[in-house]
Amino acid sequence: MHEEISMNTVDPKQTQQLDPNIVRFKEFWKKFYRNKSALIGLTMITILILIAIFAPYLTPYEPNAQNYDALLESPSFEHWFGTDHHGRDIFTRIIHGMGITLRVGFFSVLIGMTIGVTLGVISGYYGNWVDTIIMRLMDVLLAFPGILLALAIVSVLGGSINNVIISVAIFSIPVFARISRGSTLEVRELEYVEAARALGANDLRIIGGHILPNIMSPIIVQATLNIATSVLTASGLSFLGMGAQPPTPEWGAMLSDGRNYMWDAPHVATIPGLAIVVVVLAFNIFGDGLRDALDPKSKN
Amino acid sequence: MTEKLLQVENLKISFDTGESLTEVVSDVSFEISHGQTLGIVGESGSGKSVSARSIMQLLDKNAVVDKRSSIRFNGEEITEKSEKEMRKIRGKDIGMIFQDPMTSLNPTMKIGRQISESILIHEEVSKKEAAVRSKEIMHLVGIPDVDERYEQYPHELSGGMRQRIVIAIALACSPKLLIADEPTTALDVTIQAQILELLQEIQEKTGTSILLITHDFGVVANMCENIVVMNQGRVVEAGTTKEIFSHPKEDYTKRLLAAIPNLHEEKTAEAKAKLMKIYSGTQEKILEVNGLAKHFPLGRKATLKAVDDISFEIYRGETLGLVGESGSGKSTTGRAILRLHEPTYGETIFNGLDINKFKRRQMKNMRKKVQFVFQDPYSSLNPRKKVEDIIGEALDIHKLAKSKLKRKQRVEELLDLVGLDRSFSQRFPHEFSGGQRQRIGIARALAVEPDFIVLDEPLSALDASVQAQIVDLLEDLQRKLNLTYLFIAHDLATVKKISDRVAVMYKGNIVELSDSEELFENPVHNYTKKLLSAIPVPDPHYEATGGHISPDEEEEISIDGQKLTEIRPNHWVLQ
């Protein structure tokens, strides 16, 4: 294996003019670019974000404007995705709901990740009783089925988008805690961490400068995949009436409304459902691609 | 003309990197006759392992063998064979011994089955017969209590025993050729000697040919009739072992031979004077270790006494070598001195104060005086940081640089000091070779201007010629900066050159301590003798004495209840 190691060591003279950060990113991009499904995922996410930002300009209707002359109409040229039982344009509501969905996904994961990684790194770095307490706590959280836990939290806090974000964040804490704890345990034993200690570095410097940057890859991948889960859970909560309240154009809530007209106007329920599928799919394939590109084991 | 067993001609192998082909082996030719041993010697990246793997057709998928290459084994062209035909040759006609016995055995399968399996694959024999033959082979490779071992799992055996099993598997079908790819690199020196002896004896008994791949000239000297020296995918020189050792033609070979530490080199006058000063008591004591111990708890009741009550002194400006096999506690000692592992008990007196009693703030100051250089140049540098920040971190921690510019200047100064280009400061560790990385590690340790540095096997991951350069650098730095070293190593040969005094560690204790010349000329403790006799002698004219396999390699040397006593002036032995 010696050969391969040295083959990968670039002759410093050759890359003299290149910023190593750019080199590193180029290597990542090359692997990522070769993975077609990841690229499709990224493209989809970009389009979804653009739609969310420019939603008001993409449609002549207001998301909550009711039109009792056009109730439960099937998709047509005027109403691309049809209308619901209040005569609201479903396409308008879907693209306005995009922002809510993405916001819930991003922020809940961001909060969950921040808390989870902090706990996980502390747990892995200090070990002993700190580790025992934190990880047992995580085990308790993990013991509940995710949606049930989120449901319980929302019912305590009351139904609103922000509370959905909080509850989904809490339920994604253990996943991040576990991953970052495992990676920390691995990195903690490496000699550069010991070298920093030998230099007199304190714990904060070691964690911030040496451990965190080296455990980020698996965490970023998990975060991307977790956005999909969060979106699904958040819609689930709204579907059960515990999340976004009417008339907010939230997909889960829209799906719930459409349930009553499944036979007469199936598009009212199926279209929000498909929208959820598209978002979840986009983040899942993007996450998978990211994992392949960041995983040092899949060099080729 | 008699047909050679193996003829490799114009071997050319490239790796497909996705965009271009990188040639790793070019125009390599060599041959082996029946019953002969050929050594391929080269440093990492020389293409020696790739060449050997191509004989077995065991190359990675992205390797491309040139169409004009020819590998003839036993009169047949191997490069034209299909995977199915190759499978019949692998293991049956060509056996392979891998480097690391920890990973080349299946941990979930009993040893006996792993050996008999290769017989069952290639020959139509009953399971009973295969078992009988397996046991015969185990006996041949010097494994005691065959019946008992047959039923054991790999983790129940020591590293040396495991490598014997690997050899037994390779020998199972009496192959005509045995390829040994660095068979002793992962083993301790005393076990290395036994495995080499074993290979020689097997060859005498079975008449198989051996292709021995190694980076160590000491290993090939007594093993091989012929040597091929490789560098950067090309054959540098080929010839009989005696020819190459006595009249190397190429500079590269000469350099490799010069890099072998000479055990009988006399100390320089300068070194002798240093030693005199230490012994006369006029040299200042920099570090005194008193009854230091580090115990690791193993489960509820058992403890591992990694370091058990050791004492020694180090004087300013000297290098104390600390030698021992893996598990002897030498690295733990180095770490316990710096409190990277908190010692269980004992004193470490540095500049008159016991650092084990230091509080956090005092400890931080202490870290400016005492530094550490690590074994593995790959894992000891943070891959996400630029060289400038790796070296500069020490300056940040102790606020030694007043401005960004000062910091940059100091880093460049340190790079100059360790012989690296200043422009390297803006690069990341992965862009450097092992030797360059080790220099960066040394620069990092020097940043705080320490008095004392613990060097934990700083050479063991490096090629021989690079090792020599690092030793030169360390000696040079010691002279320039008046540094004191504790130099930890697993083999005596490396330590001899750099150390003023040497301590030999065994099972957590120091068993012998003296100046290096005295220790090499008059070793007293059984374990020191064993270590010394195990050093491969890089001289083809040297006849190995004894020449029998000792199956009792795990023979324990008892050290219970013994004390370190001065048997001659300044020569301490545990007895």
mmCIF file of C-alpha atoms in Angstrom, chain B residues 210-450:
data_model
loop_
_atom_site.group_PDB
_atom_site.id
_atom_site.type_symbol
_atom_site.label_atom_id
_atom_site.label_comp_id
_atom_site.label_asym_id
_atom_site.label_seq_id
_atom_site.Cartn_x
_atom_site.Cartn_y
_atom_site.Cartn_z
ATOM 1 C CA ILE B 210 11.240 -17.193 -2.864
ATOM 2 C CA LEU B 211 10.656 -13.667 -4.082
ATOM 3 C CA LEU B 212 11.374 -11.439 -1.114
ATOM 4 C CA ILE B 213 10.221 -7.849 -1.261
ATOM 5 C CA THR B 214 11.638 -5.494 1.310
ATOM 6 C CA HIS B 215 12.866 -1.994 1.992
ATOM 7 C CA ASP B 216 15.587 -3.286 4.302
ATOM 8 C CA PHE B 217 19.015 -4.205 2.968
ATOM 9 C CA GLY B 218 19.761 -5.942 6.245
ATOM 10 C CA VAL B 219 17.018 -8.440 5.527
ATOM 11 C CA VAL B 220 18.180 -9.415 2.034
ATOM 12 C CA ALA B 221 21.865 -9.760 2.842
ATOM 13 C CA ASN B 222 21.668 -13.234 4.279
ATOM 14 C CA MET B 223 18.492 -14.383 2.587
ATOM 15 C CA CYS B 224 18.986 -13.893 -1.127
ATOM 16 C CA GLU B 225 21.417 -15.016 -3.785
ATOM 17 C CA ASN B 226 20.378 -12.206 -6.099
ATOM 18 C CA ILE B 227 19.079 -8.715 -5.608
ATOM 19 C CA VAL B 228 17.141 -6.304 -7.760
ATOM 20 C CA VAL B 229 17.249 -2.709 -6.564
ATOM 21 C CA MET B 230 14.249 -0.663 -7.657
ATOM 22 C CA ASN B 231 13.571 3.044 -7.553
ATOM 23 C CA GLN B 232 10.631 4.983 -8.971
ATOM 24 C CA GLY B 233 9.345 2.065 -10.988
ATOM 25 C CA ARG B 234 12.658 1.194 -12.611
ATOM 26 C CA VAL B 235 15.362 -1.347 -11.959
ATOM 27 C CA VAL B 236 18.381 0.575 -10.759
ATOM 28 C CA GLU B 237 20.739 -2.313 -10.417
ATOM 29 C CA ALA B 238 20.598 -6.077 -10.415
ATOM 30 C CA GLY B 239 23.185 -8.672 -9.549
ATOM 31 C CA THR B 240 24.307 -11.197 -7.019
ATOM 32 C CA THR B 241 24.030 -10.121 -3.410
ATOM 33 C CA LYS B 242 27.783 -10.231 -2.859
ATOM 34 C CA GLU B 243 28.449 -8.099 -5.917
ATOM 35 C CA ILE B 244 25.958 -5.462 -4.938
ATOM 36 C CA PHE B 245 27.104 -5.253 -1.357
ATOM 37 C CA SER B 246 30.791 -5.094 -2.182
ATOM 38 C CA HIS B 247 30.737 -3.183 -5.497
ATOM 39 C CA PRO B 248 27.526 -1.214 -5.919
ATOM 40 C CA LYS B 249 27.610 0.493 -9.308
ATOM 41 C CA GLU B 250 24.822 3.017 -9.087
ATOM 42 C CA ASP B 251 24.735 6.042 -6.798
ATOM 43 C CA TYR B 252 21.268 5.172 -5.620
ATOM 44 C CA THR B 253 22.384 1.759 -4.382
ATOM 45 C CA LYS B 254 25.410 3.296 -2.728
ATOM 46 C CA ARG B 255 23.193 5.773 -0.942
ATOM 47 C CA LEU B 256 20.863 3.038 0.289
ATOM 48 C CA LEU B 257 23.785 0.988 1.533
ATOM 49 C CA ALA B 258 25.273 4.007 3.266
ATOM 50 C CA ALA B 259 21.990 4.593 5.064
ATOM 51 C CA ILE B 260 22.287 1.294 6.931
ATOM 52 C CA PRO B 261 23.362 2.093 10.470
ATOM 53 C CA ASN B 262 26.761 0.713 11.271
ATOM 54 C CA LEU B 263 26.760 -0.976 14.652
ATOM 55 C CA HIS B 264 30.509 -0.930 15.037
ATOM 56 C CA GLU B 265 31.059 2.715 14.338
ATOM 57 C CA GLU B 266 33.253 4.432 16.930
ATOM 58 C CA LYS B 267 31.916 7.411 18.812
ATOM 59 C CA THR B 268 33.281 10.779 17.822
ATOM 60 C CA ALA B 269 35.566 12.613 20.199
ATOM 61 C CA GLU B 270 32.826 15.167 20.715
ATOM 62 C CA ALA B 271 30.390 12.488 21.833
ATOM 63 C CA LYS B 272 32.943 10.929 24.119
ATOM 64 C CA ALA B 273 33.637 14.268 25.755
ATOM 65 C CA LYS B 274 29.902 14.759 26.311
ATOM 66 C CA LEU B 275 29.700 11.388 27.982
ATOM 67 C CA MET B 276 32.681 12.167 30.187
ATOM 68 C CA LYS B 277 30.992 15.328 31.376
ATOM 69 C CA ILE B 278 27.846 13.409 32.254
ATOM 70 C CA TYR B 279 29.692 10.705 34.137
ATOM 71 C CA SER B 280 31.907 13.101 36.007
ATOM 72 C CA GLY B 281 28.822 14.832 37.373
ATOM 73 C CA THR B 282 29.653 18.235 35.920
ATOM 74 C CA GLN B 283 26.808 18.205 33.429
ATOM 75 C CA GLU B 284 23.525 19.702 34.603
ATOM 76 C CA LYS B 285 20.688 17.254 35.153
ATOM 77 C CA ILE B 286 17.690 18.380 33.116
ATOM 78 C CA LEU B 287 15.180 15.696 33.934
ATOM 79 C CA GLU B 288 14.937 13.144 36.669
ATOM 80 C CA VAL B 289 12.313 10.432 36.626
ATOM 81 C CA ASN B 290 11.708 8.817 40.011
ATOM 82 C CA GLY B 291 9.634 5.679 40.335
ATOM 83 C CA LEU B 292 7.285 6.724 37.547
ATOM 84 C CA ALA B 293 4.419 4.345 36.814
ATOM 85 C CA LYS B 294 1.455 4.288 34.492
ATOM 86 C CA HIS B 295 -1.188 1.622 35.011
ATOM 87 C CA PHE B 296 -4.207 1.215 32.777
ATOM 88 C CA PRO B 297 -7.294 -0.404 34.254
ATOM 89 C CA LEU B 298 -8.433 -3.465 32.318
ATOM 90 C CA GLY B 299 -11.957 -4.247 33.351
ATOM 91 C CA ARG B 300 -12.846 -4.596 37.015
ATOM 92 C CA LYS B 301 -9.864 -6.133 38.694
ATOM 93 C CA ALA B 302 -7.002 -6.430 36.253
ATOM 94 C CA THR B 303 -4.595 -3.595 35.553
ATOM 95 C CA LEU B 304 -2.048 -3.290 32.808
ATOM 96 C CA LYS B 305 1.223 -2.056 34.242
ATOM 97 C CA ALA B 306 2.415 -0.375 31.067
ATOM 98 C CA VAL B 307 5.151 1.430 32.935
ATOM 99 C CA ASP B 308 6.082 -0.033 36.262
ATOM 100 C CA ASP B 309 8.125 2.064 38.614
ATOM 101 C CA ILE B 310 10.988 3.291 36.451
ATOM 102 C CA SER B 311 13.726 5.773 37.272
ATOM 103 C CA PHE B 312 16.342 7.460 35.143
ATOM 104 C CA GLU B 313 18.042 10.794 34.609
ATOM 105 C CA ILE B 314 18.680 12.849 31.522
ATOM 106 C CA TYR B 315 21.449 15.428 31.310
ATOM 107 C CA ARG B 316 21.390 18.647 29.353
ATOM 108 C CA GLY B 317 22.498 18.255 25.760
ATOM 109 C CA GLU B 318 22.450 14.479 25.679
ATOM 110 C CA THR B 319 20.329 11.984 23.828
ATOM 111 C CA LEU B 320 18.982 9.125 25.854
ATOM 112 C CA GLY B 321 17.786 6.261 23.663
ATOM 113 C CA LEU B 322 14.834 4.293 24.951
ATOM 114 C CA VAL B 323 14.520 0.933 23.218
ATOM 115 C CA GLY B 324 11.961 -1.795 23.500
ATOM 116 C CA GLU B 325 9.489 -3.886 21.544
ATOM 117 C CA SER B 326 5.861 -3.022 21.066
ATOM 118 C CA GLY B 327 4.122 -3.221 24.415
ATOM 119 C CA SER B 328 7.272 -2.650 26.429
ATOM 120 C CA GLY B 329 5.952 0.679 27.677
ATOM 121 C CA LYS B 330 8.459 2.933 25.966
ATOM 122 C CA SER B 331 5.918 5.217 24.290
ATOM 123 C CA THR B 332 3.842 5.348 27.450
ATOM 124 C CA THR B 333 6.944 6.454 29.323
ATOM 125 C CA GLY B 334 7.480 9.301 26.883
ATOM 126 C CA ARG B 335 3.868 10.373 27.195
ATOM 127 C CA ALA B 336 3.792 10.032 30.965
ATOM 128 C CA ILE B 337 6.783 12.349 31.273
ATOM 129 C CA LEU B 338 4.858 15.057 29.435
ATOM 130 C CA ARG B 339 1.649 14.142 31.239
ATOM 131 C CA LEU B 340 -0.022 13.360 27.941
ATOM 132 C CA HIS B 341 -0.886 10.236 29.899
ATOM 133 C CA GLU B 342 -1.374 11.174 33.526
ATOM 134 C CA PRO B 343 1.132 9.040 35.503
ATOM 135 C CA THR B 344 -0.347 6.731 38.142
ATOM 136 C CA TYR B 345 2.374 7.645 40.599
ATOM 137 C CA GLY B 346 5.967 8.789 40.698
ATOM 138 C CA GLU B 347 7.884 12.008 40.221
ATOM 139 C CA THR B 348 9.117 13.729 37.084
ATOM 140 C CA ILE B 349 11.547 16.405 38.211
ATOM 141 C CA PHE B 350 12.259 18.986 35.561
ATOM 142 C CA ASN B 351 14.536 21.890 36.421
ATOM 143 C CA GLY B 352 14.196 20.994 40.090
ATOM 144 C CA LEU B 353 10.395 20.873 40.248
ATOM 145 C CA ASP B 354 8.059 17.898 40.157
ATOM 146 C CA ILE B 355 5.839 18.553 37.153
ATOM 147 C CA ASN B 356 3.337 15.933 38.243
ATOM 148 C CA LYS B 357 2.250 18.352 40.968
ATOM 149 C CA PHE B 358 1.836 21.254 38.547
ATOM 150 C CA LYS B 359 -1.481 23.057 38.203
ATOM 151 C CA ARG B 360 -2.927 23.948 34.841
ATOM 152 C CA ARG B 361 -1.111 27.285 34.461
ATOM 153 C CA GLN B 362 2.275 25.939 35.509
ATOM 154 C CA MET B 363 1.735 23.010 33.179
ATOM 155 C CA LYS B 364 1.087 25.324 30.263
ATOM 156 C CA ASN B 365 4.375 27.084 30.934
ATOM 157 C CA MET B 366 6.108 23.751 31.210
ATOM 158 C CA ARG B 367 4.931 22.893 27.700
ATOM 159 C CA LYS B 368 7.138 25.662 26.406
ATOM 160 C CA LYS B 369 10.148 23.806 27.746
ATOM 161 C CA VAL B 370 9.293 20.225 26.886
ATOM 162 C CA GLN B 371 8.039 19.093 23.505
ATOM 163 C CA PHE B 372 7.051 15.949 21.676
ATOM 164 C CA VAL B 373 7.631 14.643 18.142
ATOM 165 C CA PHE B 374 5.294 11.911 17.041
ATOM 166 C CA GLN B 375 5.762 8.617 15.296
ATOM 167 C CA ASP B 376 3.302 8.846 12.461
ATOM 168 C CA PRO B 377 3.899 11.837 10.227
ATOM 169 C CA TYR B 378 0.511 11.221 8.625
ATOM 170 C CA SER B 379 -1.741 11.368 11.656
ATOM 171 C CA SER B 380 0.284 13.876 13.635
ATOM 172 C CA LEU B 381 -0.543 16.831 11.395
ATOM 173 C CA ASN B 382 -4.078 18.206 11.235
ATOM 174 C CA PRO B 383 -5.121 17.669 7.596
ATOM 175 C CA ARG B 384 -7.324 20.774 7.594
ATOM 176 C CA LYS B 385 -4.645 23.249 8.556
ATOM 177 C CA LYS B 386 -1.988 24.973 6.537
ATOM 178 C CA VAL B 387 1.613 24.348 7.518
ATOM 179 C CA GLU B 388 1.834 27.951 8.667
ATOM 180 C CA ASP B 389 -1.024 27.404 11.108
ATOM 181 C CA ILE B 390 0.248 24.021 12.260
ATOM 182 C CA ILE B 391 3.591 25.500 13.238
ATOM 183 C CA GLY B 392 2.105 28.857 14.234
ATOM 184 C CA GLU B 393 -0.407 27.348 16.641
ATOM 185 C CA ALA B 394 2.266 26.967 19.300
ATOM 186 C CA LEU B 395 3.054 30.681 18.911
ATOM 187 C CA ASP B 396 -0.640 31.537 19.292
ATOM 188 C CA ILE B 397 -1.100 29.422 22.396
ATOM 189 C CA HIS B 398 1.809 30.955 24.224
ATOM 190 C CA LYS B 399 1.386 34.403 22.628
ATOM 191 C CA LEU B 400 4.928 34.287 21.332
ATOM 192 C CA ALA B 401 4.310 36.303 18.175
ATOM 193 C CA LYS B 402 3.391 39.930 18.643
ATOM 194 C CA SER B 403 1.996 40.520 15.180
ATOM 195 C CA LYS B 404 0.883 38.561 12.137
ATOM 196 C CA LEU B 405 4.052 39.518 10.369
ATOM 197 C CA LYS B 406 6.204 38.340 13.279
ATOM 198 C CA ARG B 407 4.329 35.068 13.309
ATOM 199 C CA LYS B 408 4.904 34.586 9.606
ATOM 200 C CA GLN B 409 8.586 35.409 9.957
ATOM 201 C CA ARG B 410 9.014 32.992 12.850
ATOM 202 C CA VAL B 411 7.307 30.187 10.908
ATOM 203 C CA GLU B 412 9.603 30.805 7.955
ATOM 204 C CA GLU B 413 12.598 30.790 10.280
ATOM 205 C CA LEU B 414 11.492 27.424 11.636
ATOM 206 C CA LEU B 415 11.021 26.048 8.127
ATOM 207 C CA ASP B 416 14.563 27.143 7.292
ATOM 208 C CA LEU B 417 15.778 25.467 10.443
ATOM 209 C CA VAL B 418 14.341 22.077 9.505
ATOM 210 C CA GLY B 419 15.446 22.377 5.901
ATOM 211 C CA LEU B 420 12.118 23.047 4.224
ATOM 212 C CA ASP B 421 11.265 25.644 1.624
ATOM 213 C CA ARG B 422 9.572 28.784 2.958
ATOM 214 C CA SER B 423 6.840 28.573 0.347
ATOM 215 C CA PHE B 424 5.638 25.367 2.020
ATOM 216 C CA SER B 425 3.955 27.418 4.722
ATOM 217 C CA GLN B 426 0.870 27.972 2.583
ATOM 218 C CA ARG B 427 0.309 24.294 1.808
ATOM 219 C CA PHE B 428 -1.611 21.500 3.462
ATOM 220 C CA PRO B 429 -0.036 18.359 4.946
ATOM 221 C CA HIS B 430 -1.340 15.978 2.274
ATOM 222 C CA GLU B 431 0.937 17.579 -0.277
ATOM 223 C CA PHE B 432 4.079 16.393 1.439
ATOM 224 C CA SER B 433 6.065 13.174 1.652
ATOM 225 C CA GLY B 434 6.587 11.352 4.948
ATOM 226 C CA GLY B 435 10.027 12.848 5.501
ATOM 227 C CA GLN B 436 8.824 16.381 4.813
ATOM 228 C CA ARG B 437 5.882 15.885 7.161
ATOM 229 C CA GLN B 438 8.204 14.699 9.895
ATOM 230 C CA ARG B 439 10.239 17.878 9.403
ATOM 231 C CA ILE B 440 7.056 19.906 9.829
ATOM 232 C CA GLY B 441 6.364 17.997 13.053
ATOM 233 C CA ILE B 442 9.854 18.835 14.281
ATOM 234 C CA ALA B 443 9.407 22.511 13.351
ATOM 235 C CA ARG B 444 6.156 22.554 15.339
ATOM 236 C CA ALA B 445 7.955 21.171 18.387
ATOM 237 C CA LEU B 446 10.750 23.718 18.013
ATOM 238 C CA ALA B 447 8.391 26.689 17.753
ATOM 239 C CA VAL B 448 8.237 27.211 21.523
ATOM 240 C CA GLU B 449 12.031 26.950 21.843
ATOM 241 C CA PRO B 450 11.998 23.913 24.135
#
